[in-house]
PDB file of C-alpha atoms in Angstrom:
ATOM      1  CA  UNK A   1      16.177 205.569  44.515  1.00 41.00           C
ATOM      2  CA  UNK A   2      17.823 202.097  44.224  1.00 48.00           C
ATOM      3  CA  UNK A   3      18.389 201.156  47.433  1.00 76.00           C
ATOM      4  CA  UNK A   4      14.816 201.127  48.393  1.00 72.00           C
ATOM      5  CA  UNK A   5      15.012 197.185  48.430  1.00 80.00           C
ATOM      6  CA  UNK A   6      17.929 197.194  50.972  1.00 93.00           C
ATOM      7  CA  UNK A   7      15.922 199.967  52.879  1.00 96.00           C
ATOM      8  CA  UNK A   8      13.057 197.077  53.582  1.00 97.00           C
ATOM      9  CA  UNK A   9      14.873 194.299  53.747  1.00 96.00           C
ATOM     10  CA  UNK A  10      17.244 196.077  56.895  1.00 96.00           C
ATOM     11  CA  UNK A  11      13.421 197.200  58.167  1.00 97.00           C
ATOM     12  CA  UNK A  12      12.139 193.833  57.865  1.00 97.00           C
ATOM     13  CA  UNK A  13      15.737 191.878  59.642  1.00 97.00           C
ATOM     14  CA  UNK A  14      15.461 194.585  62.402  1.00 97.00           C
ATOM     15  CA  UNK A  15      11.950 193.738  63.314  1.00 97.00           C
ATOM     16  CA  UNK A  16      11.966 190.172  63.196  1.00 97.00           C
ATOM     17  CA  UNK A  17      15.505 189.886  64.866  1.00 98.00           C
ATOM     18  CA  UNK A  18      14.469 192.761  67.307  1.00 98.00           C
ATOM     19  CA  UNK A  19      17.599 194.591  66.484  1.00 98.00           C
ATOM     20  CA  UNK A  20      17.244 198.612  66.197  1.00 97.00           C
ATOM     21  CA  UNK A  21      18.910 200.298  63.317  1.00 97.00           C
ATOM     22  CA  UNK A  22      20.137 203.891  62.203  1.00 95.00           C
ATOM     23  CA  UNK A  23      17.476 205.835  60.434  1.00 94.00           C
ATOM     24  CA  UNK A  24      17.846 205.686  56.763  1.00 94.00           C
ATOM     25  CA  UNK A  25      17.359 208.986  56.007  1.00 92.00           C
ATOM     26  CA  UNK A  26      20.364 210.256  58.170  1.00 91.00           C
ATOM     27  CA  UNK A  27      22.510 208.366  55.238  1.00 90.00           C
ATOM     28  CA  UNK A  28      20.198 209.029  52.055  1.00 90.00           C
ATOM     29  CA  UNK A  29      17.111 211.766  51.413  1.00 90.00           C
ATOM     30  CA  UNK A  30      13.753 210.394  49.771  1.00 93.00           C
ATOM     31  CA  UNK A  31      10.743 211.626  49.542  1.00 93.00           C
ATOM     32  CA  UNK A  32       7.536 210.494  51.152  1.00 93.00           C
ATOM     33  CA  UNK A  33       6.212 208.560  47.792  1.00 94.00           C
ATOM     34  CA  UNK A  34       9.702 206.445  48.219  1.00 96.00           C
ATOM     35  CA  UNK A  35       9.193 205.849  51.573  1.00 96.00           C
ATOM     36  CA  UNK A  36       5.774 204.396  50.527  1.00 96.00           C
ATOM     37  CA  UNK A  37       7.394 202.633  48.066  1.00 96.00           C
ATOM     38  CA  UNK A  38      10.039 201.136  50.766  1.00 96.00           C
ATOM     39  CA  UNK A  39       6.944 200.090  52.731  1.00 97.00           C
ATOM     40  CA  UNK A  40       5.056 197.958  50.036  1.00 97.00           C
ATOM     41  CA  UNK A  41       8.700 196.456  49.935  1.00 96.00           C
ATOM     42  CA  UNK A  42       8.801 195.755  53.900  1.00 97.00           C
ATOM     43  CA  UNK A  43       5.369 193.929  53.168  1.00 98.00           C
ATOM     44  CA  UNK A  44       5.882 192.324  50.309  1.00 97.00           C
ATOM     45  CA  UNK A  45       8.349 190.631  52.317  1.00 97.00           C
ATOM     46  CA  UNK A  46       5.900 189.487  55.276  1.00 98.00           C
ATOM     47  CA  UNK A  47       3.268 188.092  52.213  1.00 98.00           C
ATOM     48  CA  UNK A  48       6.226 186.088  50.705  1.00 98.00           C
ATOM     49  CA  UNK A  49       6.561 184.284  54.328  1.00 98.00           C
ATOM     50  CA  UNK A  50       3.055 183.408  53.970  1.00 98.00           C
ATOM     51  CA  UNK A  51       1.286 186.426  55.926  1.00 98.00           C
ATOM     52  CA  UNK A  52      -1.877 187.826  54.475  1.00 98.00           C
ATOM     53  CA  UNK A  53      -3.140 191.396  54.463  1.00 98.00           C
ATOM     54  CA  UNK A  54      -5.400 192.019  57.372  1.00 98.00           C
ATOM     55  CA  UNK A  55      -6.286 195.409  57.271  1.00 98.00           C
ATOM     56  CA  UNK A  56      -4.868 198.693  57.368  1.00 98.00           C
ATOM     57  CA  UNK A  57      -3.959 201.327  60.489  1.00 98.00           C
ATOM     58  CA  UNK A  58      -3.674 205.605  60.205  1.00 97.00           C
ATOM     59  CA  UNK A  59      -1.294 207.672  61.671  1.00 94.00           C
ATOM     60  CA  UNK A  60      -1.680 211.510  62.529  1.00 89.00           C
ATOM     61  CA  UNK A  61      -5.408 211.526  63.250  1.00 90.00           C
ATOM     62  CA  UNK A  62      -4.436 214.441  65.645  1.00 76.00           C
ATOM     63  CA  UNK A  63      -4.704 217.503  64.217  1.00 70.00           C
ATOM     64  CA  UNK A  64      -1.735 218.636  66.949  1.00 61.00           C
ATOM     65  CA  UNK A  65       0.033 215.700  66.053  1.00 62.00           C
ATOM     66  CA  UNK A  66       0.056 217.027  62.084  1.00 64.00           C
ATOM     67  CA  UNK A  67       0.909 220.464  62.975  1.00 63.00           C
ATOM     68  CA  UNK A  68       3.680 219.208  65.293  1.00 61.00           C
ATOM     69  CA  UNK A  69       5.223 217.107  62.673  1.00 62.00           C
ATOM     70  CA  UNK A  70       5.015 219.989  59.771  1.00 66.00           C
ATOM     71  CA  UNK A  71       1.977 217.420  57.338  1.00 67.00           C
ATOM     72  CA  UNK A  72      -1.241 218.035  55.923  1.00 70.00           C
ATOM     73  CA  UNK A  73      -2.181 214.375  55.606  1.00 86.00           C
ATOM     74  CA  UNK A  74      -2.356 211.693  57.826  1.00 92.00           C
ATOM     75  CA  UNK A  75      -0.051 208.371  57.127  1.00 94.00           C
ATOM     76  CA  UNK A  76      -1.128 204.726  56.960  1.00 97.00           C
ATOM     77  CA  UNK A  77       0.567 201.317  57.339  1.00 98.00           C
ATOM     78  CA  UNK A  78      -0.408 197.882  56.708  1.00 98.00           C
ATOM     79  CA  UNK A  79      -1.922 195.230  59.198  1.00 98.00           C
ATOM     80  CA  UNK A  80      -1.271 191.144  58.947  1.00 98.00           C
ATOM     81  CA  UNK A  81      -2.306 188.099  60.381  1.00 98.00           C
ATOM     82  CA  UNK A  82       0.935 187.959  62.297  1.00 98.00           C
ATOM     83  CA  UNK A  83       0.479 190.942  64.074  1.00 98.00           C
ATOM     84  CA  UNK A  84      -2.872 189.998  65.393  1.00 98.00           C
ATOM     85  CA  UNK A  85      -2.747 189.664  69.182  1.00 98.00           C
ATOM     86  CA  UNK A  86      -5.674 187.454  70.628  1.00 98.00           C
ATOM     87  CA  UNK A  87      -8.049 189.019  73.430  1.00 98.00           C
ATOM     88  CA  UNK A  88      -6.422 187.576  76.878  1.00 98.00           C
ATOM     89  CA  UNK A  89      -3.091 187.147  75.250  1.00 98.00           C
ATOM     90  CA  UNK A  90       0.150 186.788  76.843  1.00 98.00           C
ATOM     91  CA  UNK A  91       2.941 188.644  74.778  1.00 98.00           C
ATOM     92  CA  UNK A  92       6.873 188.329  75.044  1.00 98.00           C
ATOM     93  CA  UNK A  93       7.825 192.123  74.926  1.00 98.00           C
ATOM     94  CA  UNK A  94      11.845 190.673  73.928  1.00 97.00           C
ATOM     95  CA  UNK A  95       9.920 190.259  70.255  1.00 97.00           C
ATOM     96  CA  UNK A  96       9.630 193.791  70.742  1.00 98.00           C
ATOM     97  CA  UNK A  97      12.273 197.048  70.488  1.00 97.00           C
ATOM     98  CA  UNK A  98      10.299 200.320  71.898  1.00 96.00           C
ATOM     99  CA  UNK A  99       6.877 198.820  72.693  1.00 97.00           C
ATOM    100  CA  UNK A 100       3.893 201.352  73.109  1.00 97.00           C
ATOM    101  CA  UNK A 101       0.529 200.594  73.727  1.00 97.00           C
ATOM    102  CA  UNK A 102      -2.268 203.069  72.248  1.00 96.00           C
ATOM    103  CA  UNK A 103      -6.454 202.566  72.913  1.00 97.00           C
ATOM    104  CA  UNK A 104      -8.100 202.681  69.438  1.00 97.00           C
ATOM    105  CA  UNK A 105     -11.415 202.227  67.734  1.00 98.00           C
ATOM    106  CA  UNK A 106     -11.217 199.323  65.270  1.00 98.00           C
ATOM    107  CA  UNK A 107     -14.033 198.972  62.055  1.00 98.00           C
ATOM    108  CA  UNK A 108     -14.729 196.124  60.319  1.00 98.00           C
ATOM    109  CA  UNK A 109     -15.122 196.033  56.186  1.00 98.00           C
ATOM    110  CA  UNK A 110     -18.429 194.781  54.959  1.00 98.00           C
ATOM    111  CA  UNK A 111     -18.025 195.715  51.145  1.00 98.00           C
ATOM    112  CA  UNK A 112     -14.754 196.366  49.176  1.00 98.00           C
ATOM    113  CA  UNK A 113     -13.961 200.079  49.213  1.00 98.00           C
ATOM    114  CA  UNK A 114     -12.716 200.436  45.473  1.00 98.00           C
ATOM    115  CA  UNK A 115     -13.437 204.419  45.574  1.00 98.00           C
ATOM    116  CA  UNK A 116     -13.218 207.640  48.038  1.00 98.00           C
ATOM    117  CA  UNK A 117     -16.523 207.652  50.016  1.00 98.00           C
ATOM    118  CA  UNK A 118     -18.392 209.555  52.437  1.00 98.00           C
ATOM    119  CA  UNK A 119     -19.734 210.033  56.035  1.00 98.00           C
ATOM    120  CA  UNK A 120     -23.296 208.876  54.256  1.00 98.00           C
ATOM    121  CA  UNK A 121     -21.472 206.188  52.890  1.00 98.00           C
ATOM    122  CA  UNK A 122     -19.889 203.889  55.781  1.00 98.00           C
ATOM    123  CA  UNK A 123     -23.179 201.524  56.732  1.00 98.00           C
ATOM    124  CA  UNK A 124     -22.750 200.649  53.232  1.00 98.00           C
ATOM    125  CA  UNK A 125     -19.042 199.312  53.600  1.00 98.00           C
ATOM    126  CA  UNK A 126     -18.746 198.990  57.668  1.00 98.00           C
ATOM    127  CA  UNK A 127     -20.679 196.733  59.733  1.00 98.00           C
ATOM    128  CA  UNK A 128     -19.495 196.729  62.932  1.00 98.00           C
ATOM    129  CA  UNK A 129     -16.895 198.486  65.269  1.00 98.00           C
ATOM    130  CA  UNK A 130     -14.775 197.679  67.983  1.00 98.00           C
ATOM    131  CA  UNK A 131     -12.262 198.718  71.105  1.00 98.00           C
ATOM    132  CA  UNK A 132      -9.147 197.766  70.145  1.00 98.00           C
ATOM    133  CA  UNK A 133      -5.215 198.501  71.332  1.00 98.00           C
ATOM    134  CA  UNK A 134      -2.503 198.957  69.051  1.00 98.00           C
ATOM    135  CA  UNK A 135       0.918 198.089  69.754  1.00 98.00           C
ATOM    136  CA  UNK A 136       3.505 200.456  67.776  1.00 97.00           C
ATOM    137  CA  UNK A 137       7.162 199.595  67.659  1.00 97.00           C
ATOM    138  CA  UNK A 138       9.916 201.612  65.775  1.00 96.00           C
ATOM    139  CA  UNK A 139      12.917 199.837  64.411  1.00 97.00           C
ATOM    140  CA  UNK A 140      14.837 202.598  64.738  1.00 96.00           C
ATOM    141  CA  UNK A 141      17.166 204.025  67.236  1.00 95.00           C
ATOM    142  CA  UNK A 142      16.375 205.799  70.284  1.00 91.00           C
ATOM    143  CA  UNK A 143      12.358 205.984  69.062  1.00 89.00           C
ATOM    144  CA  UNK A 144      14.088 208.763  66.445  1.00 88.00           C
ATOM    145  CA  UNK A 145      12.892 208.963  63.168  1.00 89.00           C
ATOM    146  CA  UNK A 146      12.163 211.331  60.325  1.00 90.00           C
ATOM    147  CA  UNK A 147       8.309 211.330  58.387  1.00 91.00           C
ATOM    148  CA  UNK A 148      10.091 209.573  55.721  1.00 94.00           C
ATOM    149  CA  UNK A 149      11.098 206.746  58.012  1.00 95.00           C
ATOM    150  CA  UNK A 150       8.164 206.081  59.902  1.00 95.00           C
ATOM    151  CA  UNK A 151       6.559 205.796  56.574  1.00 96.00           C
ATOM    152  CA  UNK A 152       8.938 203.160  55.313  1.00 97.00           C
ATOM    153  CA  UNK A 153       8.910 201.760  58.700  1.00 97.00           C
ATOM    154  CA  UNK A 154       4.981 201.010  57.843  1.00 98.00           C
ATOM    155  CA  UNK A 155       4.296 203.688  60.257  1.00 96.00           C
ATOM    156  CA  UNK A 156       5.517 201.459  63.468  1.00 96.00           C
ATOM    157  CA  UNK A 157       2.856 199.328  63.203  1.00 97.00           C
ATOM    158  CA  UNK A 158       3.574 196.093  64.725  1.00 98.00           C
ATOM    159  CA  UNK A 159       0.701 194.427  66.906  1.00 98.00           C
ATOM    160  CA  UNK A 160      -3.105 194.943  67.143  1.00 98.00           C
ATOM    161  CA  UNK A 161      -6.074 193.379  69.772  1.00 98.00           C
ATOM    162  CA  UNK A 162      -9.673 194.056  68.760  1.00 98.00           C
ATOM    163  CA  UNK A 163     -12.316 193.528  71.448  1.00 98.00           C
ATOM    164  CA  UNK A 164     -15.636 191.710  70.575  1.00 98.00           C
ATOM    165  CA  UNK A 165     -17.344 193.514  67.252  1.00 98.00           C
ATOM    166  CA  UNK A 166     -20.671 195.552  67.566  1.00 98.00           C
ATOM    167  CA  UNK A 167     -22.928 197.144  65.233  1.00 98.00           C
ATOM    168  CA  UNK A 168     -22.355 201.061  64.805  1.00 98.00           C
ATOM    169  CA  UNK A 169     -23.888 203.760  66.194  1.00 97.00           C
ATOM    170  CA  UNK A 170     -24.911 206.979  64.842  1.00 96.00           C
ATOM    171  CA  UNK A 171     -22.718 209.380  67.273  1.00 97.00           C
ATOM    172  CA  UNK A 172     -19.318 208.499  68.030  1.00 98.00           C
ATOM    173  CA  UNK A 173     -17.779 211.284  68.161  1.00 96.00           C
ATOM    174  CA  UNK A 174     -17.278 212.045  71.939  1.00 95.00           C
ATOM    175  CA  UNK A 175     -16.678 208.891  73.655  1.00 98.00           C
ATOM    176  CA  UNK A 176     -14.904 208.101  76.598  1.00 98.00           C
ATOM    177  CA  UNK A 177     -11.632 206.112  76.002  1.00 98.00           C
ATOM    178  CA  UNK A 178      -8.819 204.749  78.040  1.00 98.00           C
ATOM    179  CA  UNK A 179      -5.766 202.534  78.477  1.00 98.00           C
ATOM    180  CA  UNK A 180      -4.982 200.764  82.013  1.00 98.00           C
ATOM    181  CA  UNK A 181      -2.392 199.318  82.829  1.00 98.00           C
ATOM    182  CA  UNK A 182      -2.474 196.433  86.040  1.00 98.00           C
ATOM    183  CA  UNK A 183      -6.312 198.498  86.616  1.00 98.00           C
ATOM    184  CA  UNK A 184      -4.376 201.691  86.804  1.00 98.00           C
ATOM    185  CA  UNK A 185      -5.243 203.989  84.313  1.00 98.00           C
ATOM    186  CA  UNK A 186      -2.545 205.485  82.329  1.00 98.00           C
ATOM    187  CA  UNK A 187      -4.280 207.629  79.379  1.00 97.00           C
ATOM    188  CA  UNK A 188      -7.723 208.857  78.798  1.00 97.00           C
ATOM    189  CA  UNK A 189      -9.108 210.814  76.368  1.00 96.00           C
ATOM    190  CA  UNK A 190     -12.445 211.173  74.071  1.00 97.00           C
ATOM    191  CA  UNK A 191     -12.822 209.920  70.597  1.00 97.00           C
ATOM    192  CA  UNK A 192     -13.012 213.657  69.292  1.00 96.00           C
ATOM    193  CA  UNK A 193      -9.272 213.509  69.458  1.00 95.00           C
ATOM    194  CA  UNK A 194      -9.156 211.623  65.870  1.00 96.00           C
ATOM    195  CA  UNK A 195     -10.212 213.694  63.583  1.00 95.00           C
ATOM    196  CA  UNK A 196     -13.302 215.006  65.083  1.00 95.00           C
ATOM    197  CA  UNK A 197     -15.172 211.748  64.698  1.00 97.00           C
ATOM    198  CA  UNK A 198     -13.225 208.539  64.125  1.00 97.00           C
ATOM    199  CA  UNK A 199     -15.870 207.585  60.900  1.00 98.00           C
ATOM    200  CA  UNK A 200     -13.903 210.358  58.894  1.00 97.00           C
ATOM    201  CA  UNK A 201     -10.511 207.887  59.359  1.00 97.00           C
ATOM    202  CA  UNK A 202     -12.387 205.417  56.980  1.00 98.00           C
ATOM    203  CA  UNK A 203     -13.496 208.195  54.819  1.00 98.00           C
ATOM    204  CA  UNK A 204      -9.868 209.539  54.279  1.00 96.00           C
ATOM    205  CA  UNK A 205      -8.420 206.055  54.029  1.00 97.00           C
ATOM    206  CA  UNK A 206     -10.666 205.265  51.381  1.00 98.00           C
ATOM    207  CA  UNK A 207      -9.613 208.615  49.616  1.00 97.00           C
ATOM    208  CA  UNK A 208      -5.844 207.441  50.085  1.00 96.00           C
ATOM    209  CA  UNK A 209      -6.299 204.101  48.943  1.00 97.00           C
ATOM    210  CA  UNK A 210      -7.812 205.507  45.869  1.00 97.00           C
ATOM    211  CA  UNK A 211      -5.309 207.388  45.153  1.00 95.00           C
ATOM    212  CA  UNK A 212      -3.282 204.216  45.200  1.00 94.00           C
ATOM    213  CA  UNK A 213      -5.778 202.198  43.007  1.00 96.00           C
ATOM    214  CA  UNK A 214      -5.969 199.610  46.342  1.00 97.00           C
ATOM    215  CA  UNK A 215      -9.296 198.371  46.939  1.00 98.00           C
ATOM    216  CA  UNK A 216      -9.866 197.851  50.795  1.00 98.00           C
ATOM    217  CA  UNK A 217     -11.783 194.383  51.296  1.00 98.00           C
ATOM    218  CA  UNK A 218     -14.522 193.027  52.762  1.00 98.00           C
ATOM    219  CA  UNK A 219     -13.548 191.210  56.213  1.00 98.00           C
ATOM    220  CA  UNK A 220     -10.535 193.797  56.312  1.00 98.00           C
ATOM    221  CA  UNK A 221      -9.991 195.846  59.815  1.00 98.00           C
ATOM    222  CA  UNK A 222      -9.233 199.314  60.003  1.00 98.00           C
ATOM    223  CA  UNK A 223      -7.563 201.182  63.223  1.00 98.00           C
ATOM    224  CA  UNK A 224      -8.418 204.467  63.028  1.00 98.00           C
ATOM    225  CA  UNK A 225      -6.226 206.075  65.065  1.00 96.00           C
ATOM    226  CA  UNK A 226      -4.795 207.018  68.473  1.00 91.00           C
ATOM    227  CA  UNK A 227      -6.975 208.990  70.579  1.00 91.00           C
ATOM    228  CA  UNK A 228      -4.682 209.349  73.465  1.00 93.00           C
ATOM    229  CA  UNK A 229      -0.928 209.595  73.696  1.00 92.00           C
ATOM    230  CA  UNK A 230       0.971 206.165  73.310  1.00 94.00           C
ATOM    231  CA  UNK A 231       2.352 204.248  76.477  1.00 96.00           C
ATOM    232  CA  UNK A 232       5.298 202.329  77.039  1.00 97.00           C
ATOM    233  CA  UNK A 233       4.866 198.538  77.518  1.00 98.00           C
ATOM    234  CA  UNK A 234       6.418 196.624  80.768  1.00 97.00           C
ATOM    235  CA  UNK A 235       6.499 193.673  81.854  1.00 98.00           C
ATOM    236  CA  UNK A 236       3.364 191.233  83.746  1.00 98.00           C
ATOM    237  CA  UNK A 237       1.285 194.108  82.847  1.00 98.00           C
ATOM    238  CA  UNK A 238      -2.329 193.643  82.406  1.00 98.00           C
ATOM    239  CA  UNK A 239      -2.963 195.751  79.277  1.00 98.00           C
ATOM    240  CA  UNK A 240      -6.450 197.167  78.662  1.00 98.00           C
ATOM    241  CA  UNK A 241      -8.809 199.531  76.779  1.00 98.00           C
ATOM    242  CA  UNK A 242     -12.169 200.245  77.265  1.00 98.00           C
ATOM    243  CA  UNK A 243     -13.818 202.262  75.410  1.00 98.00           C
ATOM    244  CA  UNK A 244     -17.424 203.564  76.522  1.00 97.00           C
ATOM    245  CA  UNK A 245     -19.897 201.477  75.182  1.00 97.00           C
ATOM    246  CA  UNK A 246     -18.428 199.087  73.267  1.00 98.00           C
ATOM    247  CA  UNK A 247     -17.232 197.412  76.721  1.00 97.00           C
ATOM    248  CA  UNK A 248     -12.945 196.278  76.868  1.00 98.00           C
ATOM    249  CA  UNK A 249     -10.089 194.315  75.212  1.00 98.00           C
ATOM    250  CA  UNK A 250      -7.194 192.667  77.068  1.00 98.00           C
ATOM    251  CA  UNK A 251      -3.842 190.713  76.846  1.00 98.00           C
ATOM    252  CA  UNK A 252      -1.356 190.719  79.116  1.00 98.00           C
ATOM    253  CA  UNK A 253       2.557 191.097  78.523  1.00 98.00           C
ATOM    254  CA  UNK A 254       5.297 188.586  80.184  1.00 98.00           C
TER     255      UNK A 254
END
């Protein structure tokens, strides 16, 4: 495909300008290892302005959510230092197209992840955890998009807050998570909801990474997941998740 350049480089104008576009894949097919492909491209671009590789967030955590979209795998984007929003933040949504918030439980990289690993594995390579809220943003039109799209689109990723970090615990796998909105709450759910127990997202990222030869670093974050449905951003909202036992994150939008 030789127009994956031109793929990321209309990605990469549309974010940064704000500006949706068509989907690509209503004018030319490619598969999902393309749209990878297109999506190292789209960050390539953000490391030759200077950003630097922060971590990494997964997509389709939901067992629903895979049936629903017709996948057996879950998808995964890349995280900067630009999209890093600060605890207490005040964001300008007119950076944004379709802003969405989502409550999500972050982990923090102790040891570089050069090879798949297991459950037993992760106090080895993750030291602490954290609440955290992603913001997703498609660049397309109308919040439409194909697989291959949101792939190349680095899977919508476009803004992450992490509450304060904390040392694991053993069980995490039914806790009580939610996203308010002005003290209103506007989802809830249980950590269940990604994959069973979010310590299996590190477990398959590691086994995807692999597969990519990528080591995942020490200090690096990983978001592993949505465990609610995503909400859409307004303005002088107070945005915040809390997720039980690991206390809340903020920021609040302009």
């Amino acid at each position: 495909m030789n127009n994956k350049t031109t793929i990321s480089q209309q990605l990469d104008k549309a974010a940064t300008t704000a500006t949706p576009i068509a989907q690509p894949s209503e004018a030319v097919k490619f598969s999902l290892e393309e749209a990878y492909n297109i999506q190292h491209k789209l960050i390539q671009l953000r490391l030759d302005r200077g950003e630097t590789i922060t971590g990494y967030k997964l997509g389709f955590t939901s067992k629903a959510k895979m049936q629903q979209m017709g996948v057996d795998d879950l998808i995964w984007g890349v995280l900067t230092d630009n999209m890093e929003i600060k605890p207490d933040e005040n964001i300008d949504l007119n950076q944004y197209i379709h802003p969405r918030a989502e409550p999500e439980v972050a982990f923090r990289i102790s040891n570089d992840i050069a090879q798949e690993i297991t459950l037993n594995d992760i106090p080895q390579y993750i030291d602490k955890m954290a609440v955290a809220i992603e913001v997703i943003d498609s660049r397309y039109k109308d919040f439409k998009f194909s697989l291959e799209d949101v792939i190349a689109d680095n899977c919508s990723s476009i803004g992450y807050c992490i509450g304060q970090w904390q040392d694991l615990k053993e069980d995490i796998t039914n806790l009580p998570i939610q996203l308010t909105f002005n003290d209103k709450t506007v989802q809830s759910g249980f950590t269940q909801a990604i994959l069973d127990n979010p310590y299996q997202s590190i477990v398959e990222l590691s086994r995807l990474a692999a597969e990519k030869n990528l080591v995942l670093k020490k200090g690096q974050i990983i978001l592993a997941g949505a465990a609610t449905a995503a909400e859409w951003l307004k303005p002088k909202t107070k945005v915040s998740a809390e997720l039980k036992g690991f206390g809340e994150v903020r920021f609040n939008t302009l």
